[in-house]
Amino acid sequence: MSCVRRKVSAIGDADTLSGLTAVDLAQLEKTIRSTIAAQVNPDPSSFPERLPHEDFVRWIARMPRIHPVEVFTTNYDILIETALEAERVPAFDGFVGCNRPFFCHDSLTRPESSPGSAWTRLWKIHGSINWSLDIVRGRQRVVRTAPHNEGEMILPSHHKYDESRKQPYSALLERLTRVLERDDAILFVCGYSFSDDHINAIIFDALEAKKRPHVVALQYQDPEPNTVLADRAGRFLNLMVLGPRVGHIGGRPGEWKLEEARHTNQIADAFLLDDVKEHDAPKGAGTMLLGDFSRFAAFLGALTGPV
């Protein structure tokens, strides 16, 4: 996408680039956008009988809390929305209205303009397949619609940072900043690889500014030694990075080892012991599984008891 957008920016109306005219490149960009949207907008009939998101939502619904649970996601799909409705959990996403709900900035900044703490917040900081740009009385705004193969989304490209500074994205990122400013804030991260500088800046700045907020980063793969995440994990004591084989806790890395396993079935969704005979591994060594969202959701679901 970055390559195509650079060509669109560079080419003149009468020029060709790589054999493509400005119209051809614009159509190519549109096709890429539509293809991405189609991939994250599957037919609901193809869904499994139960989505892992439902375990996650069920945990949200059953946990006592003072503040509302706030879910920030970079995903464009509507799987969390589907799970929230399946579990009948009230949720608020910053859109207001009954016919074509529109994004309302005040609902993120003024407590009296948003529902109470029983309502889960869902903030889609890179947009969604069920958002659209609308023009009402000459003014542009983002509205929520039925899912479609266009969507209003920040796509992977060199424009991502600039696009994130526009509404509603800037308001949603500001909300993340406000949440992390709380002294009792704790942010669990799952499925995010820390590859977006504009999001990283918010998280790491918050951890550096105060010692009370904490971030627990559940990673599907162990971070490489020279990555920004590994570097920050060594510098910030309030950042825990939990990879499958290595955890960074208190600024120090270490391999996972289960010291005592009386009831391994109780942690089956969280930890998989190595087969000592097959791998010649030390006793208690294994793989932490919570960087896989489906495992993380199942683990949370187990905490709340049977359905």
Short mmCIF file of C-alpha atoms in Angstrom, two decimals, residues 68-211:
data_model
loop_
_atom_site.label_atom_id
_atom_site.label_comp_id
_atom_site.label_asym_id
_atom_site.label_seq_id
_atom_site.Cartn_x
_atom_site.Cartn_y
_atom_site.Cartn_z
CA PRO A 68 -15.68 0.53 32.79
CA VAL A 69 -13.53 -1.97 30.91
CA GLU A 70 -12.05 -0.18 27.90
CA VAL A 71 -11.04 -2.29 24.91
CA PHE A 72 -8.71 -0.68 22.36
CA THR A 73 -8.31 -2.60 19.12
CA THR A 74 -6.50 -2.01 15.84
CA ASN A 75 -8.62 -4.69 14.14
CA TYR A 76 -11.10 -3.67 11.45
CA ASP A 77 -13.45 -6.65 11.88
CA ILE A 78 -16.60 -6.75 14.02
CA LEU A 79 -15.91 -9.99 15.91
CA ILE A 80 -15.83 -8.29 19.31
CA GLU A 81 -19.07 -6.47 18.51
CA THR A 82 -20.63 -9.79 17.51
CA ALA A 83 -19.51 -11.38 20.79
CA LEU A 84 -20.76 -8.45 22.88
CA GLU A 85 -24.20 -8.79 21.36
CA ALA A 86 -24.20 -12.60 21.63
CA GLU A 87 -23.46 -12.29 25.36
CA ARG A 88 -25.88 -9.34 25.74
CA VAL A 89 -23.18 -7.09 27.17
CA PRO A 90 -23.95 -3.36 26.78
CA ALA A 91 -21.16 -1.55 24.95
CA PHE A 92 -20.38 1.97 23.79
CA ASP A 93 -18.08 2.88 20.88
CA GLY A 94 -18.27 6.67 20.72
CA PHE A 95 -21.10 6.76 18.18
CA VAL A 96 -24.47 8.31 19.03
CA GLY A 97 -27.78 8.48 17.19
CA CYS A 98 -30.58 6.13 16.17
CA ASN A 99 -30.70 6.23 12.37
CA ARG A 100 -27.08 6.68 11.19
CA PRO A 101 -25.05 6.83 14.43
CA PHE A 102 -22.25 9.37 14.12
CA PHE A 103 -18.99 9.70 16.02
CA CYS A 104 -19.32 12.14 18.92
CA HIS A 105 -16.03 13.49 20.28
CA ASP A 106 -17.68 14.77 23.48
CA SER A 107 -18.67 11.24 24.46
CA LEU A 108 -14.98 10.41 24.97
CA THR A 109 -14.04 13.52 26.93
CA ARG A 110 -17.12 14.35 29.02
CA PRO A 111 -18.29 11.67 31.47
CA GLU A 112 -21.85 13.01 31.43
CA SER A 113 -22.01 12.36 27.69
CA SER A 114 -21.30 8.63 27.94
CA PRO A 115 -22.99 5.63 29.63
CA GLY A 116 -22.08 4.40 33.12
CA SER A 117 -19.38 1.96 34.22
CA ALA A 118 -21.54 -1.10 33.47
CA TRP A 119 -21.11 -0.37 29.77
CA THR A 120 -17.96 -1.75 28.14
CA ARG A 121 -16.07 0.73 25.95
CA LEU A 122 -14.87 -0.39 22.53
CA TRP A 123 -12.41 1.94 20.81
CA LYS A 124 -11.39 0.98 17.25
CA ILE A 125 -8.30 3.11 16.83
CA HIS A 126 -7.65 2.12 13.20
CA GLY A 127 -11.26 2.22 12.01
CA SER A 128 -13.75 -0.45 11.08
CA ILE A 129 -15.47 -2.20 8.19
CA ASN A 130 -18.77 -0.82 9.49
CA TRP A 131 -17.70 2.84 9.40
CA SER A 132 -18.25 5.21 6.49
CA LEU A 133 -17.53 8.83 5.66
CA ASP A 134 -20.75 10.81 5.31
CA ILE A 135 -21.51 14.38 4.22
CA VAL A 136 -24.33 16.04 6.16
CA ARG A 137 -25.22 19.65 5.32
CA GLY A 138 -21.81 20.17 3.80
CA ARG A 139 -19.91 18.77 6.78
CA GLN A 140 -17.98 15.50 6.76
CA ARG A 141 -18.37 13.02 9.58
CA VAL A 142 -17.85 9.32 10.28
CA VAL A 143 -20.99 7.21 10.73
CA ARG A 144 -21.58 3.61 11.72
CA THR A 145 -23.28 1.47 9.07
CA ALA A 146 -23.68 -2.19 8.16
CA PRO A 147 -20.35 -3.94 7.43
CA HIS A 148 -19.22 -3.45 3.84
CA ASN A 149 -16.17 -4.01 1.65
CA GLU A 150 -14.92 -0.44 1.82
CA GLY A 151 -14.97 0.69 5.43
CA GLU A 152 -13.27 3.71 6.95
CA MET A 153 -9.88 2.37 7.98
CA ILE A 154 -6.27 3.37 8.52
CA LEU A 155 -4.42 0.93 6.27
CA PRO A 156 -0.75 -0.09 6.59
CA SER A 157 1.20 2.59 4.73
CA HIS A 158 3.58 5.51 5.23
CA HIS A 159 0.47 7.71 5.69
CA LYS A 160 -0.59 5.84 8.83
CA TYR A 161 0.81 8.40 11.28
CA ASP A 162 -0.75 11.38 9.48
CA GLU A 163 -4.11 9.62 9.18
CA SER A 164 -4.10 8.79 12.90
CA ARG A 165 -4.04 12.54 13.67
CA LYS A 166 -7.45 13.04 12.03
CA GLN A 167 -10.84 12.55 13.67
CA PRO A 168 -12.07 10.20 14.99
CA TYR A 169 -8.68 8.51 15.28
CA SER A 170 -6.98 11.31 17.19
CA ALA A 171 -9.80 11.32 19.75
CA LEU A 172 -9.52 7.56 20.24
CA LEU A 173 -5.75 7.75 20.74
CA GLU A 174 -6.25 10.63 23.16
CA ARG A 175 -8.61 8.35 25.07
CA LEU A 176 -5.83 5.75 25.39
CA THR A 177 -3.58 8.49 26.76
CA ARG A 178 -6.19 9.48 29.35
CA VAL A 179 -6.71 5.88 30.48
CA LEU A 180 -2.97 5.37 31.01
CA GLU A 181 -2.76 8.59 33.02
CA ARG A 182 -4.74 6.97 35.85
CA ASP A 183 -2.62 5.91 38.79
CA ASP A 184 -4.38 2.53 38.94
CA ALA A 185 -4.31 1.87 35.18
CA ILE A 186 -3.40 -1.58 33.94
CA LEU A 187 -3.34 -2.36 30.23
CA PHE A 188 -3.26 -5.94 28.95
CA VAL A 189 -1.99 -6.18 25.39
CA CYS A 190 -2.69 -9.23 23.21
CA GLY A 191 -2.24 -9.58 19.45
CA TYR A 192 -0.29 -6.34 19.06
CA SER A 193 3.34 -6.57 17.92
CA PHE A 194 4.39 -3.01 18.89
CA SER A 195 5.09 -2.08 15.28
CA ASP A 196 3.05 1.17 15.23
CA ASP A 197 5.17 4.09 16.42
CA HIS A 198 2.19 6.36 17.12
CA ILE A 199 0.67 3.80 19.51
CA ASN A 200 4.02 2.86 21.05
CA ALA A 201 4.71 6.50 21.87
CA ILE A 202 1.51 6.75 23.93
CA ILE A 203 2.18 3.53 25.85
CA PHE A 204 5.87 4.09 26.53
CA ASP A 205 5.47 7.78 27.39
CA ALA A 206 2.83 6.84 29.97
CA LEU A 207 5.08 4.20 31.54
CA GLU A 208 7.99 6.63 31.71
CA ALA A 209 5.94 9.52 33.12
CA LYS A 210 4.47 7.55 36.03
CA LYS A 211 5.40 4.38 37.89
#
